[in-house]
XYZ file of C-alpha atoms in Angstrom:
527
model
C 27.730 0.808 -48.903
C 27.789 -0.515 -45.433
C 27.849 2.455 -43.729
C 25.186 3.631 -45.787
C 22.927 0.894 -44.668
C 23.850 1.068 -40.984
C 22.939 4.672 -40.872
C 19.669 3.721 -42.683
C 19.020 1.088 -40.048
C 19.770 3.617 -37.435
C 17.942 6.254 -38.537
C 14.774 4.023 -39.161
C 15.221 2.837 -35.668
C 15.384 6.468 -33.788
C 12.156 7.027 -35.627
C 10.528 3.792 -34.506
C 11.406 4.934 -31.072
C 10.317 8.331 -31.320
C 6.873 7.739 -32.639
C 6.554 5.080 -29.606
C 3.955 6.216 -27.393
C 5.518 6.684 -23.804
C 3.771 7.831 -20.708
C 6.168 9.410 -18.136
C 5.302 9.607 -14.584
C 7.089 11.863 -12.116
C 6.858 9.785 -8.584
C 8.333 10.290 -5.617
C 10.240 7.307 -4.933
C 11.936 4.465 -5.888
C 10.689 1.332 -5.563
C 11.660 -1.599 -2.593
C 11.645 -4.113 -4.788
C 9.421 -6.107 -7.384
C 7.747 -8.491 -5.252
C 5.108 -6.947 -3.589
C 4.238 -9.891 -0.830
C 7.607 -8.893 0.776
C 6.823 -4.601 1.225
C 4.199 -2.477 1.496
C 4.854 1.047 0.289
C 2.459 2.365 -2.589
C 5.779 3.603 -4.580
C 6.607 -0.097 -4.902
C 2.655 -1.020 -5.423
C 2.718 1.065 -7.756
C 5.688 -0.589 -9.670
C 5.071 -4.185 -8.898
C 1.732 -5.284 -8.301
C 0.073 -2.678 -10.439
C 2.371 -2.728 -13.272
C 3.341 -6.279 -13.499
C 1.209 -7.879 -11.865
C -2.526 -10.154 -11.399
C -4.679 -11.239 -8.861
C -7.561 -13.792 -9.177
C -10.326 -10.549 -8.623
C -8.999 -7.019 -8.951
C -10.097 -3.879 -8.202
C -11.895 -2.214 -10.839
C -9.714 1.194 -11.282
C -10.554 4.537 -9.999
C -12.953 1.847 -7.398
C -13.850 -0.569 -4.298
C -16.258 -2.694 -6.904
C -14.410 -6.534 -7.281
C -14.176 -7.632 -10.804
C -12.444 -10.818 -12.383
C -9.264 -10.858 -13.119
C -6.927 -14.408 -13.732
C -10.116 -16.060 -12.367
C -12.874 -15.812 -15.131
C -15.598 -16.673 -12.643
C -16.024 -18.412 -8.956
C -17.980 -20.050 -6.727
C -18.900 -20.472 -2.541
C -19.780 -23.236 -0.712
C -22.715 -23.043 1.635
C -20.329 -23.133 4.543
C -18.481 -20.202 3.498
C -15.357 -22.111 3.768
C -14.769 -23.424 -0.063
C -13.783 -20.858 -2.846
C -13.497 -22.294 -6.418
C -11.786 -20.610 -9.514
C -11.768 -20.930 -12.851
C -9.131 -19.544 -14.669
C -8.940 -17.978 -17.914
C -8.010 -19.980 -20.482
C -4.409 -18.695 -21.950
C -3.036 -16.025 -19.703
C 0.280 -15.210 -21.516
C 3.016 -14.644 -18.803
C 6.012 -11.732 -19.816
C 8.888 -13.114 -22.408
C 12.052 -11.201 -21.156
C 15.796 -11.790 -21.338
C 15.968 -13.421 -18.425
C 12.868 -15.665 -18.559
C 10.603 -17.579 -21.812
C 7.915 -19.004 -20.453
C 6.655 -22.927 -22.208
C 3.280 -22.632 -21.159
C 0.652 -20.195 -19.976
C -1.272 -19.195 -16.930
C -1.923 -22.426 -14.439
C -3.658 -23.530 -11.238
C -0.158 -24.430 -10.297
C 0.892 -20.418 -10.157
C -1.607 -19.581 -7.947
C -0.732 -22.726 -5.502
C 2.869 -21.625 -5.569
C 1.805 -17.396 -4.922
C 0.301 -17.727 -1.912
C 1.509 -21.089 -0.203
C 5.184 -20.053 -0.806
C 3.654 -17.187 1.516
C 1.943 -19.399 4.638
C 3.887 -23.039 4.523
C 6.800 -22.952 6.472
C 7.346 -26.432 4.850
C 7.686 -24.832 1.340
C 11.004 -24.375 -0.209
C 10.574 -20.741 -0.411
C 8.768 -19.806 2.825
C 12.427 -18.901 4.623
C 13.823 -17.760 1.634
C 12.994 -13.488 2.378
C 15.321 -12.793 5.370
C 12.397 -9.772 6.021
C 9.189 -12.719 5.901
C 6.372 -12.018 4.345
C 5.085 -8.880 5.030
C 1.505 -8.894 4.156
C 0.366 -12.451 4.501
C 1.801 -12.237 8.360
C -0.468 -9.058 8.649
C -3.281 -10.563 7.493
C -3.198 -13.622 9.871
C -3.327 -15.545 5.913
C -1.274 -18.805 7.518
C -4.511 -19.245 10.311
C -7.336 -18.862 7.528
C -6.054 -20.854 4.547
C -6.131 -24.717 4.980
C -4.794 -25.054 1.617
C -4.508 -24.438 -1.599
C -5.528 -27.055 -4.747
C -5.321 -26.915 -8.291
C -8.311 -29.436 -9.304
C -6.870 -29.654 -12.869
C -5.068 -27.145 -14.713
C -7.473 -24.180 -14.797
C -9.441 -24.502 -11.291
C -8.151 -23.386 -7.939
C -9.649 -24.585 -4.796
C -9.206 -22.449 -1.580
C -10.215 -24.698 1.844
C -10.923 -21.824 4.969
C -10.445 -22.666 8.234
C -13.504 -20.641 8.688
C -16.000 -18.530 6.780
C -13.724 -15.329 6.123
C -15.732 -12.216 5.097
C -13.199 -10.234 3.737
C -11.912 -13.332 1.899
C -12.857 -12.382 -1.527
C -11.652 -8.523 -1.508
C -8.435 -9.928 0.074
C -7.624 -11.733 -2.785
C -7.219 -8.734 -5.110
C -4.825 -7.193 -2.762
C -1.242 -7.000 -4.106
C 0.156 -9.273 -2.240
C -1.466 -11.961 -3.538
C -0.024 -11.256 -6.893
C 0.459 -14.200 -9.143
C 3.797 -15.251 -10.319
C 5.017 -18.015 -12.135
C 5.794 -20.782 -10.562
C 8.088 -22.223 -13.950
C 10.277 -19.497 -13.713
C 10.549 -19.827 -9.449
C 11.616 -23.344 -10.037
C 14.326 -22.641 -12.587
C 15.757 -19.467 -9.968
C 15.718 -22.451 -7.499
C 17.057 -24.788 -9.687
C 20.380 -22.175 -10.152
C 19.996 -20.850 -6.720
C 19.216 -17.567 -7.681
C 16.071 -16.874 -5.480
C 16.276 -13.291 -5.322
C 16.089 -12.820 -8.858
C 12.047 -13.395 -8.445
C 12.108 -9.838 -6.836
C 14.851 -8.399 -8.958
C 14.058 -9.562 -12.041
C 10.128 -10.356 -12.081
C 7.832 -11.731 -14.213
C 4.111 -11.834 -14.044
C 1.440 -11.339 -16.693
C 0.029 -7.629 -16.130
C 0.169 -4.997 -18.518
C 3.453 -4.062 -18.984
C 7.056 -5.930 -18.427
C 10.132 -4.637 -16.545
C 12.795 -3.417 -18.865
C 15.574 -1.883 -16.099
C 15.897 0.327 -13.466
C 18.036 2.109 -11.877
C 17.261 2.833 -8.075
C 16.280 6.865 -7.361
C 16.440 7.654 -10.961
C 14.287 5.584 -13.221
C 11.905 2.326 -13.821
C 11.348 1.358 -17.515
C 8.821 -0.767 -18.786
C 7.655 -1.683 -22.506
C 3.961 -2.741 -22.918
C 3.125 -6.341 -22.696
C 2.372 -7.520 -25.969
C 0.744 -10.741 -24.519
C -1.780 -8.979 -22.194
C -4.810 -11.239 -21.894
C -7.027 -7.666 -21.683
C -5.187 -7.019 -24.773
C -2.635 -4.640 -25.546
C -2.312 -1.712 -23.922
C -2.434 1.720 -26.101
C 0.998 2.639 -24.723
C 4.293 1.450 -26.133
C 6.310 2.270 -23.193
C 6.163 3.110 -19.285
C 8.385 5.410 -17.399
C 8.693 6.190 -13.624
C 11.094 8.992 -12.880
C 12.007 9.344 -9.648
C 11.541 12.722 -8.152
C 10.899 12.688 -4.198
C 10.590 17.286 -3.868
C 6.885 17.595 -4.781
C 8.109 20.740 -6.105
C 10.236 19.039 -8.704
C 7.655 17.393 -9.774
C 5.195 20.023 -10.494
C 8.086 21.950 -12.415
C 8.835 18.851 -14.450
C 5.170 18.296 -15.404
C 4.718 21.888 -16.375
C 7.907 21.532 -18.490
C 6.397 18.865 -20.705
C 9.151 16.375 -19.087
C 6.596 13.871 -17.234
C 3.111 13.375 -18.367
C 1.814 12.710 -14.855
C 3.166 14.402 -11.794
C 2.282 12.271 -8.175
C 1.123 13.848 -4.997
C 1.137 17.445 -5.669
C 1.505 19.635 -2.399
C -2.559 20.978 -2.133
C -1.279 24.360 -2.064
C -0.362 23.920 -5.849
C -3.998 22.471 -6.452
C -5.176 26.187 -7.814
C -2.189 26.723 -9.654
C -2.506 23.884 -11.289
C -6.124 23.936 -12.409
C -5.327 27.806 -13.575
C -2.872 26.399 -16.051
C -4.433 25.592 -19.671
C -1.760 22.627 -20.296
C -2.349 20.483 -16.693
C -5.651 18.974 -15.226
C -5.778 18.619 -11.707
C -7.524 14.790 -10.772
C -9.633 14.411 -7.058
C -10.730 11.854 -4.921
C -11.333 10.831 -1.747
C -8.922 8.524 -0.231
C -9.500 5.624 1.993
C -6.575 6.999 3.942
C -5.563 8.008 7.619
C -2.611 9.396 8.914
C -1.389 8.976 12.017
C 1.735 8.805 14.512
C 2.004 5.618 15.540
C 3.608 5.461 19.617
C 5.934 2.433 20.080
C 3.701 1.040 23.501
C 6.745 -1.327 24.562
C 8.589 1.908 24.816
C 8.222 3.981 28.254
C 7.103 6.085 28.668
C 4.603 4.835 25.749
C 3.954 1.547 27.726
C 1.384 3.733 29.803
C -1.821 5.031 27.571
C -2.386 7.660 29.905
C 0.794 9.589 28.573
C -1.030 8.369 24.956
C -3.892 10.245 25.714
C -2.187 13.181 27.233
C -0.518 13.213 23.294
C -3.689 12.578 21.318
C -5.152 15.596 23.642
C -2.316 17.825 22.848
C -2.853 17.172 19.198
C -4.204 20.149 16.781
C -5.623 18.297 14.434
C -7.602 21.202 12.864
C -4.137 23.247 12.440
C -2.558 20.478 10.324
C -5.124 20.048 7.906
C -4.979 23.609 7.086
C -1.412 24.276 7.391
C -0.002 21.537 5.812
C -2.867 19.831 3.558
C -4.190 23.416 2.752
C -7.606 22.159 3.680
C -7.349 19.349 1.482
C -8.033 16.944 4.654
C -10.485 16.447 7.330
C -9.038 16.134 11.065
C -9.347 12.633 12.026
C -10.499 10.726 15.586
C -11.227 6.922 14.009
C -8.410 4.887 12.964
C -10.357 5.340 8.588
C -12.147 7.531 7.523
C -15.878 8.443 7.063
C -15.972 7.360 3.517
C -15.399 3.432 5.175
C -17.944 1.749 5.810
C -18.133 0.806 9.399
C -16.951 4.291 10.440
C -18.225 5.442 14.044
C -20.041 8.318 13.377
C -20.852 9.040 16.956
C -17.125 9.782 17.734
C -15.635 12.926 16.321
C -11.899 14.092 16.344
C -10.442 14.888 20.148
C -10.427 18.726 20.094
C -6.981 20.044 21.967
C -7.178 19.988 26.010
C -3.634 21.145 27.320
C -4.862 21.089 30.715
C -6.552 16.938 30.942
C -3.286 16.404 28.781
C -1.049 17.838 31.999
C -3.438 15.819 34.162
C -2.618 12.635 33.147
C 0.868 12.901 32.900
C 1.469 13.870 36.124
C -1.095 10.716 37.244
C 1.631 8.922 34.598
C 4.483 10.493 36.880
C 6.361 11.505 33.718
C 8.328 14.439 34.395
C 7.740 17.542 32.451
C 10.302 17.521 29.435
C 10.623 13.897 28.821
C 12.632 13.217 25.248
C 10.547 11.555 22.524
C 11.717 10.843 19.311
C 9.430 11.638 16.309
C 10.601 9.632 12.842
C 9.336 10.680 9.832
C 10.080 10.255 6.055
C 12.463 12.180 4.128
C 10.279 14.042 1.079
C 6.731 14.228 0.259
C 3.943 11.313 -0.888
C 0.345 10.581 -1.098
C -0.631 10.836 2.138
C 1.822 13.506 3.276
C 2.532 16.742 1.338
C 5.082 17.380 4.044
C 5.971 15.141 6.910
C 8.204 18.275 8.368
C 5.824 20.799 8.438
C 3.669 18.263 10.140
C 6.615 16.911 12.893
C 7.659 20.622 13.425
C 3.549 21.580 13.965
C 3.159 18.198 16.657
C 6.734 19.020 18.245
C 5.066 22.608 19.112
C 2.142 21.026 20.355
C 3.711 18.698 22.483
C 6.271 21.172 23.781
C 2.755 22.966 25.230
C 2.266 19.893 27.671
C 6.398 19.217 28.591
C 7.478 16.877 26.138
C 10.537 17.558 24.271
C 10.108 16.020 20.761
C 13.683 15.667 18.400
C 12.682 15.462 14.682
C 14.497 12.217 12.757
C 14.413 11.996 9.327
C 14.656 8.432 7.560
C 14.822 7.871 3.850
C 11.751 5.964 3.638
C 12.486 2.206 2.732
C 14.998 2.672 6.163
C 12.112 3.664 8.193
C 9.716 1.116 7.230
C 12.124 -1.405 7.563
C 13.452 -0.230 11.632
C 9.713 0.842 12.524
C 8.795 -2.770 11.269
C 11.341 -4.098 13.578
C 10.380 -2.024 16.723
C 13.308 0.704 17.251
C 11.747 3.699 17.239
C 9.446 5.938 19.974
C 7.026 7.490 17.471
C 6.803 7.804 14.065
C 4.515 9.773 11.154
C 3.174 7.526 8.957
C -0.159 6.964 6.971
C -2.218 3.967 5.672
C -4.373 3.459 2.857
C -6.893 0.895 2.407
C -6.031 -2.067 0.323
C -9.432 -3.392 -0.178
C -12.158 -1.069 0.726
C -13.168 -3.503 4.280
C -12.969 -2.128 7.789
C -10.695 -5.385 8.622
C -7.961 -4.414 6.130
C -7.911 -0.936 8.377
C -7.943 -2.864 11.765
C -6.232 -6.097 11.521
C -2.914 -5.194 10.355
C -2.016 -2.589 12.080
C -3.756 -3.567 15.580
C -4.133 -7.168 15.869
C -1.614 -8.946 18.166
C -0.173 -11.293 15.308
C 0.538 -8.027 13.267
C 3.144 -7.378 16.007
C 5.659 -10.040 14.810
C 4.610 -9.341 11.004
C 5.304 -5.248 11.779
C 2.643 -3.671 10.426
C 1.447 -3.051 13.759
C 3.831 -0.322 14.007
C 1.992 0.722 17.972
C 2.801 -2.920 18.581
C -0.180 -2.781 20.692
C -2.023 -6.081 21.891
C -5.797 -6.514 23.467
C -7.184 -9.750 23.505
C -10.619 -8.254 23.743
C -10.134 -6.192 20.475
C -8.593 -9.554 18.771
C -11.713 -11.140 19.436
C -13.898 -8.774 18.235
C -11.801 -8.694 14.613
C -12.182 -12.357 14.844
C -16.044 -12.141 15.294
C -16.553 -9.468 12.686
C -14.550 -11.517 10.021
C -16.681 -14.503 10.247
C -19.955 -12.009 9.988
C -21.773 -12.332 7.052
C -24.417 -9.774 8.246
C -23.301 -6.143 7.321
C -24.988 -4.524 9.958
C -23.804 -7.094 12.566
C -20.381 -6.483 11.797
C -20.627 -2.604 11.395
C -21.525 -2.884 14.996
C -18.648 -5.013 15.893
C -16.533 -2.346 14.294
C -17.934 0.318 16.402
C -17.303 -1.762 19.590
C -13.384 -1.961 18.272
C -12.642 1.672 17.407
C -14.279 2.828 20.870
C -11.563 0.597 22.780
C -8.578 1.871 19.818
C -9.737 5.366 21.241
C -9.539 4.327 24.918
C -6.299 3.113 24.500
C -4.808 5.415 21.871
C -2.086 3.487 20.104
C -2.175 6.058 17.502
C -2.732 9.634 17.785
C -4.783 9.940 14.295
C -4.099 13.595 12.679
C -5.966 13.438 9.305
C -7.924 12.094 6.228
C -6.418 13.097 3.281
C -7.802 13.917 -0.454
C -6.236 12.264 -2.653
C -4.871 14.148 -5.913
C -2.837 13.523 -9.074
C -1.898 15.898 -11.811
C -1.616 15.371 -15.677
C -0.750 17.089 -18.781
C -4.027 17.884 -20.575
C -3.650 15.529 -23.078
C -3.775 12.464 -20.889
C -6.566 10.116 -21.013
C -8.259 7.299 -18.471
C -6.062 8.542 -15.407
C -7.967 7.432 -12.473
C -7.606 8.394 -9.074
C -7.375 4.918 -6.956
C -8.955 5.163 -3.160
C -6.119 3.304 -2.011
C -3.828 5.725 -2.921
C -2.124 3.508 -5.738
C -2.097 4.122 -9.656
C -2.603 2.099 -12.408
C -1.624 2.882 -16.182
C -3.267 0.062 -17.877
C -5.911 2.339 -19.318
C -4.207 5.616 -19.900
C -3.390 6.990 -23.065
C -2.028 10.080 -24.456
C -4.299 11.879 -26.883
């Protein structure tokens, strides 16, 4: 009789978890870690901050428009210096094996989230051996004075200054809320790293394993303060050949397949079962030249590479059109873009000129890293590497291809080791700044987001300026001033603006294709 009943039980629970709804997403790799403040990669956006994750005002999806999220509604002083937020009242954060949480949602979460990030006096400032990646970037420790909770459900933000960008910054990933209960118990047991490993927040779904380069599992939260979502289940399969991925999908083995190679876009919208999703990206790629590195030191040999850079070729070769050659350090669909400034065309014979001013001999090395497989803003970092070592073999420089997995070159290019490497960024907040501060100002050098490591004092100040500019066309003018002395100087040779695209199964619902190159599965269902 027991037997009976434990083959009952099991065959009631194999059809529970059949019938669960489960949306399976093919992406292309695995995630850093679960604690977005300390990385940067979408992959890991996508797994952390999006998934598991709040911020006081989000991004509403498939957008740049600000909406509320923990904080139910705000206010600014006159000065532009005071923000103050009101939470929502019973924010429910995950239950999971490792963590049960004895009260909701607090001002106390959002004082630990971001001054664990800026005090060096807090207990957990030192504790990531890498820092924290974004809030150096962002210059966060100069802007924020502090950080209050009033009472229980208001937040009070002092500014050192009036910060336009403030607001949109908030709803960056980074500035994720955790709780603060469950850091003080890791603390308490001096098991720190478990905040990353084994995270908690209060977003739409909960971490239920993972196993690195194969799979991420989540189940829906069932506390969600936007309410349940209609999915039972979440699962990221890790599949970094774009190729793969568009095989799987067609299969019926993921539901969503990431970054498809644009030479697949008409195959894909040909086929009955798939539905190909557009958009345009607030992204740039770019190869970013190491200028403490010589020759890179000199921005004459910069130029000479920018010049000797078919831009046009790429976007049809390896984007299959799906891009637009790029001159600006963001694209035309940013506001603040210079539109009297198009793309460098190719000149092979300036590009000699001024590296024999340089007095670089003809056939210097140079060593190009790139990522190993495909993602958003790359269908193929080869192709592209191969297509700029050709170009720059036209002017005498020898280029050797190095392929990194990609967590290993983020992490070196961060810390300054290599000549040149192929890399992209996407917006994080729809502002010009985002673009310009952390990849160009001089405090981004020590954070290393400023992969060009590149410092002018004059283009510092005119961030500086523009931030504290209230008046949109005041500051879209500042911006001009800044990418005019970027191009002078050339810490980047930019090669394109991608389109963004995602494919689906057909019966896949409220898939939204994100600007910023990220993805969010709060609102998806499967028909």
């Amino acid at each position: 009789m027991r037997s009976v009943c434990l083959l009952a039980a099991w065959g009631l629970a194999f059809t529970v978890a059949a019938s669960a709804k489960t949306l399976t997403v093919c992406t292309e790799a695995s995630p850093d870690g679960f604690d977005y403040a300390l990385f940067h990669a979408n992959s890991t956006a996508d797994a952390s901050s999006e998934a598991l994750y709040n911020r006081l005002v989000e991004f509403e999806p498939g957008g740049t428009r600000l909406v509320p999220g923990l904080a139910e509604r705000w206010e600014l002083s006159a000065d532009g210096k005071t923000y103050t937020f009101h939470l929502r009242a019973g924010v429910a954060f995950h239950t999971t094996p490792w963590f049960k949480p004895t009260r909701p949602l607090a001002a106390q979460d959002v004082v630990f989230s971001v001054m664990r990030q800026i005090d060096p006096q807090h207990p957990w400032f030192h504790q990531p051996r890498q820092g924290w990646y974004y809030a150096g970037a962002m210059q966060l420790a100069g802007l924020v004075r502090s950080v209050t909770a009033v009472d229980a459900r208001t937040v009070k933000f002092e500014l050192t200054r009036p910060e336009a960008p403030f607001l949109a910054n908030l709803a960056m990933g980074f500035l994720s809320v955790v709780s603060a209960e469950y850091a003080q118990q890791l603390q308490a047991a001096g098991r720190m790293d478990d905040l990353n490993l084994k995270p908690v927040g209060t977003g739409p779904f909960q971490l239920r394993s993972y196993v690195k380069d194969a799979v991420v599992r989540y189940d829906a939260h069932p506390g969600y303060f936007r309410g349940k979502v209609a999915l039972d289940k979440l699962l990221f399969s890790i599949s970094p050949d774009p190729a793969t991925r568009l095989q799987r999908l067609k299969a019926g083995e993921c539901d969503i397949g990431l970054y498809p190679m644009p030479q697949t876009w008409d195959e894909i919208r040909r086929d009955t079962r798939l539905r190909l999703l557009m958009g345009p990206g607030l992204v740039t790629s770019f190869v970013g030249l190491n200028v403490e590195h010589k020759p890179l030191d000199d921005r004459r040999v910069r130029q000479a590479l920018v010049l000797a850079t078919d831009r046009a070729t790429i976007a049809r070769a390896v984007y299959g059109g799906a891009a637009e050659p790029a001159g600006n350090p963001f694209p035309p669909s940013q506001w603040g873009y210079d539109t009297k400034a198009p793309p460098t065309l190719p000149n092979l014979a300036r590009a000699r000129e001024l590296l024999k001013a340089a007095g670089v001999p003809e056939g210097f090395p140079l060593k190009l890293w790139i990522r190993a497989g495909a993602g958003a803003t790359n269908p193929n970092p080869r192709a592209t590497a191969e297509l700029l070592q050709a170009d720059w073999a036209r002017i005498g420089v020898k280029v050797e291809i190095v392929t990194l997995e990609f967590g290993e070159l983020l992490k070196r290019t961060r810390a300054g080791e290599h000549d040149a490497t192929l890399l992209a960024w996407a917006s994080d907040n729809g502002d010009p700044d985002n673009f310009l501060t952390p990849n160009f100002a001089c405090a981004a050098v020590a954070g290393g987001s400023n992969v060009a490591r590149w410092c002018r004092k004059d283009f510092d100040a005119l961030l500086a300026e523009a931030r504290e500019v209230a008046d949109g066309p005041k500051r879209e003018a500042l911006y001009r001033r800044a990418q005019a002395l970027y191009r002078d100087d050339a810490p980047w040779v930019p090669l394109t603006y991608p389109t963004l695209a995602v494919a689906t199964r057909a019966n896949v619902v409220g898939m939204k294709v994100s600007p910023f190159g990220l993805n969010h599965y709060a609102g998806v269902d499967l028909k």
